[in-house]
Short mmCIF file of C-alpha atoms in Angstrom, two decimals:
data_model
loop_
_atom_site.label_atom_id
_atom_site.label_comp_id
_atom_site.label_asym_id
_atom_site.label_seq_id
_atom_site.Cartn_x
_atom_site.Cartn_y
_atom_site.Cartn_z
CA MET A 9 -5.80 5.23 -11.90
CA SER A 10 -4.31 6.03 -8.52
CA ILE A 11 -2.23 3.93 -6.09
CA LEU A 12 -5.20 3.76 -3.66
CA LYS A 13 -7.57 2.38 -6.33
CA GLU A 14 -4.98 -0.08 -7.48
CA LEU A 15 -4.18 -1.31 -3.95
CA ASN A 16 -7.85 -1.75 -3.15
CA LEU A 17 -8.17 -4.02 -6.23
CA ILE A 18 -5.10 -6.02 -5.11
CA ALA A 19 -6.50 -6.41 -1.60
CA ASP A 20 -9.76 -7.68 -3.09
CA MET A 21 -7.74 -10.18 -5.23
CA CYS A 22 -5.98 -11.40 -2.06
CA SER A 23 -9.36 -11.53 -0.18
CA ILE A 24 -8.09 -9.10 2.47
CA PRO A 25 -10.49 -6.45 3.74
CA VAL A 26 -8.92 -2.98 3.38
CA GLU A 27 -9.58 0.62 4.48
CA THR A 28 -7.66 3.85 4.15
CA GLY A 29 -6.41 5.60 7.32
CA VAL A 30 -8.08 3.52 9.99
CA PHE A 31 -10.23 0.36 9.98
CA SER A 32 -13.76 1.26 11.02
CA GLY A 33 -16.05 -1.13 12.76
CA VAL A 34 -15.05 -4.47 14.17
CA PRO A 35 -11.91 -5.65 12.37
CA PRO A 36 -11.71 -9.26 11.01
CA ASP A 37 -8.77 -11.60 11.86
CA VAL A 38 -6.90 -10.31 8.80
CA TYR A 39 -7.10 -6.85 7.37
CA LEU A 40 -5.09 -4.04 5.71
CA VAL A 41 -4.88 -0.31 6.39
CA ILE A 42 -3.52 1.95 3.65
CA THR A 43 -1.78 5.14 4.78
CA PRO A 44 -0.68 7.59 2.10
CA LEU A 45 2.95 8.66 2.66
CA VAL A 46 4.13 10.93 -0.10
CA ASP A 47 3.57 12.01 -3.76
CA LEU A 48 6.78 12.98 -5.55
CA PHE A 49 7.75 14.47 -8.92
CA GLU A 50 11.02 12.56 -9.17
CA VAL A 51 10.93 11.82 -12.89
CA HIS A 52 10.62 14.95 -15.02
CA ALA A 53 12.30 16.97 -17.68
CA ASP A 54 11.88 20.53 -19.06
CA ASN A 55 10.63 21.70 -15.70
CA ASN A 56 7.30 19.85 -16.15
CA PRO A 57 6.58 16.63 -14.31
CA GLU A 58 5.42 13.72 -16.48
CA TYR A 59 5.08 11.20 -13.72
CA GLU A 60 4.05 11.33 -10.09
CA VAL A 61 5.50 8.70 -7.77
CA GLN A 62 2.89 7.82 -5.18
CA GLU A 63 3.98 5.97 -2.02
CA VAL A 64 1.87 4.44 0.75
CA ARG A 65 2.27 2.17 3.73
CA LEU A 66 0.28 -1.02 3.86
CA SER A 67 -0.25 -2.10 7.47
CA LEU A 68 -1.14 -5.76 7.55
CA PHE A 69 -2.83 -6.97 10.73
CA VAL A 70 -3.19 -10.70 11.32
CA LYS A 71 -4.24 -12.79 14.26
CA GLY A 72 -2.24 -15.95 14.00
CA ASN A 73 0.52 -16.77 11.54
CA TYR A 74 1.05 -13.74 9.19
CA ILE A 75 3.94 -15.11 7.10
CA GLY A 76 2.00 -16.85 4.29
CA ILE A 77 -0.44 -13.91 3.94
CA LYS A 78 2.45 -11.41 3.86
CA ASN A 79 4.37 -13.46 1.23
CA ASN A 80 1.29 -13.76 -0.98
CA LEU A 81 0.64 -10.05 -0.71
CA VAL A 82 4.30 -9.16 -1.52
CA ARG A 83 4.27 -11.49 -4.57
CA THR A 84 1.01 -9.94 -5.82
CA LEU A 85 2.45 -6.36 -5.37
CA LEU A 86 5.62 -7.22 -7.19
CA GLY A 87 3.65 -8.84 -9.96
CA ALA A 88 1.62 -5.63 -10.38
CA ASP A 89 4.89 -3.62 -10.88
CA PHE A 90 4.96 -1.96 -7.43
CA THR A 91 8.32 -1.07 -5.93
CA ILE A 92 8.61 -2.19 -2.35
CA THR A 93 10.63 0.47 -0.52
CA ASP A 94 10.47 -1.07 2.95
CA ARG A 95 9.08 -4.11 4.79
CA ARG A 96 9.25 -4.61 8.53
CA TYR A 97 7.61 -6.39 11.41
CA ILE A 98 6.20 -3.67 13.69
CA GLY A 99 5.31 -6.06 16.55
CA HIS A 100 2.61 -8.03 18.27
CA GLU A 101 -0.17 -6.00 19.76
CA ASP A 102 -0.81 -7.80 23.07
CA ASP A 103 -4.05 -5.87 23.73
CA THR A 104 -5.69 -6.91 20.42
CA GLY A 105 -3.80 -10.15 19.52
CA TYR A 106 -2.73 -8.85 16.09
CA HIS A 107 0.66 -9.18 14.46
CA HIS A 108 1.43 -5.87 12.65
CA TYR A 109 3.55 -5.98 9.54
CA ALA A 110 4.26 -2.85 7.38
CA ILE A 111 4.95 -2.83 3.66
CA ASP A 112 5.80 0.47 2.00
CA VAL A 113 5.16 0.54 -1.74
CA ALA A 114 5.60 3.12 -4.49
CA LYS A 115 4.56 3.33 -8.14
CA PRO A 116 4.80 6.04 -10.78
CA TYR A 117 1.64 7.27 -12.41
CA GLU A 118 1.34 9.59 -15.42
CA PHE A 119 0.74 13.16 -14.39
CA LYS A 120 -1.24 15.51 -16.62
CA LEU A 121 -0.92 19.25 -16.24
CA GLU A 122 -4.50 19.69 -17.51
CA MET A 123 -7.33 19.21 -15.13
CA GLU A 124 -9.16 15.89 -15.50
CA GLU A 125 -12.95 15.92 -15.75
#
C-alpha cells in the first residue's frame, strides 16, 4: 500500500472529499488536497533500503469552523500510525471563503528491490 491509497481511505472514513494535486470541479464546503512532498530512504542497513518514508501535505479547506474537522482528522491519522511532521494554519482565503489548514504526515512503507507485478 502507498501513502496516497491509505490517505484516500482515511479521507473516506472521515467523509471528506479528496483529490491529489488540485481539486477539480466545483469544490464542496469541506475538502482535502494531497500534495506529495518527499520519499526518503532514511531507514536502511547494508546499503540496501528496507523502508521508504513517504511524506505528503494534506491541505484541508473548510468554509466555516475548521477546528472540529481538523481535530477529527488528526486523531484519525495518529490512530493509523502516521507521524505528523507539521501542522499550521495557512490562512483564510477571502476570495473563496475557505480556511486553509495544512497537515504534513509521513509513514514508512516496506521497500522491495524486486519489481512488483
